[in-house]
Amino acid sequence: LELRSQRMALITSNIANAATPGYKARDLDFGAALKARSEGLGSDRAAEQATRYRVPVMPSLDGNTVEMATEQTAFAENAVGYQATLGFIRGRVDTITRALKGD
């Protein structure tokens, strides 16, 4: 959940800087971040190590690599993943709560 939140921050930063000359779009490599977390790194350090620059399909003349269609797709995908993860956690907590109550 923390990694999805950090990825959301990167994507929103990309969108906010879509008109900034020379801005390089970044994204979080979830597999690399998960591996770093499993090796014992904290979520901030894992996200930092797993941050990658996006390779643009059509780079702009001013050096900006933000492509709005790509960012919007990544944002929507991440939002759905965030909600799914949150729902999974909520379900697990509800199950444990019912078990403790004896329902």
PDB file of C-alpha atoms in Angstrom:
ATOM      1  CA  LEU A   1       0.000   0.000   0.000  1.00  0.00           C
ATOM      2  CA  GLU A   2       2.873   2.348   0.814  1.00  0.00           C
ATOM      3  CA  LEU A   3       4.562   1.610  -2.510  1.00  0.00           C
ATOM      4  CA  ARG A   4       1.339   2.264  -4.420  1.00  0.00           C
ATOM      5  CA  SER A   5       0.988   5.565  -2.580  1.00  0.00           C
ATOM      6  CA  GLN A   6       4.558   6.531  -3.453  1.00  0.00           C
ATOM      7  CA  ARG A   7       3.977   5.568  -7.083  1.00  0.00           C
ATOM      8  CA  MET A   8       0.869   7.767  -7.105  1.00  0.00           C
ATOM      9  CA  ALA A   9       3.004  10.679  -5.898  1.00  0.00           C
ATOM     10  CA  LEU A  10       5.498  10.126  -8.732  1.00  0.00           C
ATOM     11  CA  ILE A  11       2.751   9.967 -11.347  1.00  0.00           C
ATOM     12  CA  THR A  12       1.046  13.122 -10.057  1.00  0.00           C
ATOM     13  CA  SER A  13       4.419  14.871 -10.084  1.00  0.00           C
ATOM     14  CA  ASN A  14       4.853  13.837 -13.723  1.00  0.00           C
ATOM     15  CA  ILE A  15       1.412  15.202 -14.604  1.00  0.00           C
ATOM     16  CA  ALA A  16       2.056  18.457 -12.733  1.00  0.00           C
ATOM     17  CA  ASN A  17       5.316  18.945 -14.648  1.00  0.00           C
ATOM     18  CA  ALA A  18       3.961  18.077 -18.096  1.00  0.00           C
ATOM     19  CA  ALA A  19       4.770  21.584 -19.369  1.00  0.00           C
ATOM     20  CA  THR A  20       8.146  21.947 -17.619  1.00  0.00           C
ATOM     21  CA  PRO A  21      10.986  22.023 -20.163  1.00  0.00           C
ATOM     22  CA  GLY A  22      13.571  19.309 -19.533  1.00  0.00           C
ATOM     23  CA  TYR A  23      11.482  17.437 -16.953  1.00  0.00           C
ATOM     24  CA  LYS A  24      12.091  13.683 -17.048  1.00  0.00           C
ATOM     25  CA  ALA A  25       9.067  11.507 -16.242  1.00  0.00           C
ATOM     26  CA  ARG A  26       9.679   8.921 -13.519  1.00  0.00           C
ATOM     27  CA  ASP A  27       7.905   5.774 -12.404  1.00  0.00           C
ATOM     28  CA  LEU A  28       8.268   3.138  -9.733  1.00  0.00           C
ATOM     29  CA  ASP A  29       9.372  -0.371 -10.716  1.00  0.00           C
ATOM     30  CA  PHE A  30       7.106  -2.325  -8.381  1.00  0.00           C
ATOM     31  CA  GLY A  31       9.093  -5.575  -8.752  1.00  0.00           C
ATOM     32  CA  ALA A  32      12.357  -3.875  -7.816  1.00  0.00           C
ATOM     33  CA  ALA A  33      10.710  -2.091  -4.892  1.00  0.00           C
ATOM     34  CA  LEU A  34       9.204  -5.345  -3.620  1.00  0.00           C
ATOM     35  CA  LYS A  35      12.582  -7.044  -3.879  1.00  0.00           C
ATOM     36  CA  ALA A  36      14.242  -4.205  -1.961  1.00  0.00           C
ATOM     37  CA  ARG A  37      11.559  -4.437   0.750  1.00  0.00           C
ATOM     38  CA  SER A  38      12.086  -8.190   1.054  1.00  0.00           C
ATOM     39  CA  GLU A  39      15.799  -7.509   1.536  1.00  0.00           C
ATOM     40  CA  GLY A  40      14.955  -5.412   4.592  1.00  0.00           C
ATOM     41  CA  LEU A  41      14.974  -1.864   3.256  1.00  0.00           C
ATOM     42  CA  GLY A  42      12.353   0.605   4.463  1.00  0.00           C
ATOM     43  CA  SER A  43       9.592   1.647   2.082  1.00  0.00           C
ATOM     44  CA  ASP A  44      11.116   5.074   1.362  1.00  0.00           C
ATOM     45  CA  ARG A  45      14.540   3.624   0.580  1.00  0.00           C
ATOM     46  CA  ALA A  46      13.008   0.787  -1.472  1.00  0.00           C
ATOM     47  CA  ALA A  47      10.971   3.277  -3.507  1.00  0.00           C
ATOM     48  CA  GLU A  48      14.030   5.441  -4.016  1.00  0.00           C
ATOM     49  CA  GLN A  49      16.017   2.484  -5.371  1.00  0.00           C
ATOM     50  CA  ALA A  50      13.147   1.365  -7.600  1.00  0.00           C
ATOM     51  CA  THR A  51      12.482   4.773  -9.197  1.00  0.00           C
ATOM     52  CA  ARG A  52      13.218   4.699 -12.904  1.00  0.00           C
ATOM     53  CA  TYR A  53      13.032   7.292 -15.662  1.00  0.00           C
ATOM     54  CA  ARG A  54      10.352   6.585 -18.247  1.00  0.00           C
ATOM     55  CA  VAL A  55      11.473   6.058 -21.826  1.00  0.00           C
ATOM     56  CA  PRO A  56       9.252   8.265 -23.991  1.00  0.00           C
ATOM     57  CA  VAL A  57       7.612   7.058 -27.184  1.00  0.00           C
ATOM     58  CA  MET A  58       7.872  10.532 -28.701  1.00  0.00           C
ATOM     59  CA  PRO A  59      10.140  12.902 -26.775  1.00  0.00           C
ATOM     60  CA  SER A  60       9.269  16.577 -27.032  1.00  0.00           C
ATOM     61  CA  LEU A  61      11.598  19.195 -28.465  1.00  0.00           C
ATOM     62  CA  ASP A  62      12.068  20.857 -25.072  1.00  0.00           C
ATOM     63  CA  GLY A  63      13.382  17.627 -23.480  1.00  0.00           C
ATOM     64  CA  ASN A  64      10.262  16.914 -21.439  1.00  0.00           C
ATOM     65  CA  THR A  65       9.453  13.186 -21.432  1.00  0.00           C
ATOM     66  CA  VAL A  66       5.969  13.350 -19.861  1.00  0.00           C
ATOM     67  CA  GLU A  67       3.332  11.805 -22.112  1.00  0.00           C
ATOM     68  CA  MET A  68      -0.124  12.537 -20.753  1.00  0.00           C
ATOM     69  CA  ALA A  69      -1.791   9.422 -22.173  1.00  0.00           C
ATOM     70  CA  THR A  70       0.846   7.220 -20.519  1.00  0.00           C
ATOM     71  CA  GLU A  71       0.562   9.097 -17.225  1.00  0.00           C
ATOM     72  CA  GLN A  72      -3.231   8.952 -17.193  1.00  0.00           C
ATOM     73  CA  THR A  73      -3.168   5.221 -17.882  1.00  0.00           C
ATOM     74  CA  ALA A  74      -0.583   4.625 -15.149  1.00  0.00           C
ATOM     75  CA  PHE A  75      -2.587   6.792 -12.737  1.00  0.00           C
ATOM     76  CA  ALA A  76      -5.808   4.854 -13.375  1.00  0.00           C
ATOM     77  CA  GLU A  77      -4.029   1.491 -13.144  1.00  0.00           C
ATOM     78  CA  ASN A  78      -2.364   2.460  -9.881  1.00  0.00           C
ATOM     79  CA  ALA A  79      -5.619   3.802  -8.420  1.00  0.00           C
ATOM     80  CA  VAL A  80      -7.384   0.502  -9.166  1.00  0.00           C
ATOM     81  CA  GLY A  81      -4.482  -1.440  -7.650  1.00  0.00           C
ATOM     82  CA  TYR A  82      -4.519   0.776  -4.572  1.00  0.00           C
ATOM     83  CA  GLN A  83      -8.245   0.228  -4.074  1.00  0.00           C
ATOM     84  CA  ALA A  84      -7.885  -3.535  -4.600  1.00  0.00           C
ATOM     85  CA  THR A  85      -5.057  -3.739  -2.074  1.00  0.00           C
ATOM     86  CA  LEU A  86      -7.040  -1.669   0.400  1.00  0.00           C
ATOM     87  CA  GLY A  87     -10.086  -3.913  -0.079  1.00  0.00           C
ATOM     88  CA  PHE A  88      -7.971  -7.011   0.479  1.00  0.00           C
ATOM     89  CA  ILE A  89      -6.537  -5.598   3.711  1.00  0.00           C
ATOM     90  CA  ARG A  90      -9.976  -4.478   4.867  1.00  0.00           C
ATOM     91  CA  GLY A  91     -11.329  -8.006   4.237  1.00  0.00           C
ATOM     92  CA  ARG A  92      -8.503  -9.582   6.222  1.00  0.00           C
ATOM     93  CA  VAL A  93      -9.090  -7.226   9.146  1.00  0.00           C
ATOM     94  CA  ASP A  94     -12.825  -7.959   9.066  1.00  0.00           C
ATOM     95  CA  THR A  95     -12.122 -11.711   9.079  1.00  0.00           C
ATOM     96  CA  ILE A  96      -9.784 -11.415  12.057  1.00  0.00           C
ATOM     97  CA  THR A  97     -12.296  -9.185  13.889  1.00  0.00           C
ATOM     98  CA  ARG A  98     -15.105 -11.711  13.344  1.00  0.00           C
ATOM     99  CA  ALA A  99     -12.849 -14.550  14.528  1.00  0.00           C
ATOM    100  CA  LEU A 100     -11.988 -12.647  17.703  1.00  0.00           C
ATOM    101  CA  LYS A 101     -15.656 -11.922  18.369  1.00  0.00           C
ATOM    102  CA  GLY A 102     -16.549 -15.579  17.789  1.00  0.00           C
ATOM    103  CA  ASP A 103     -18.954 -14.927  14.891  1.00  0.00           C
TER     104      ASP A 103
END
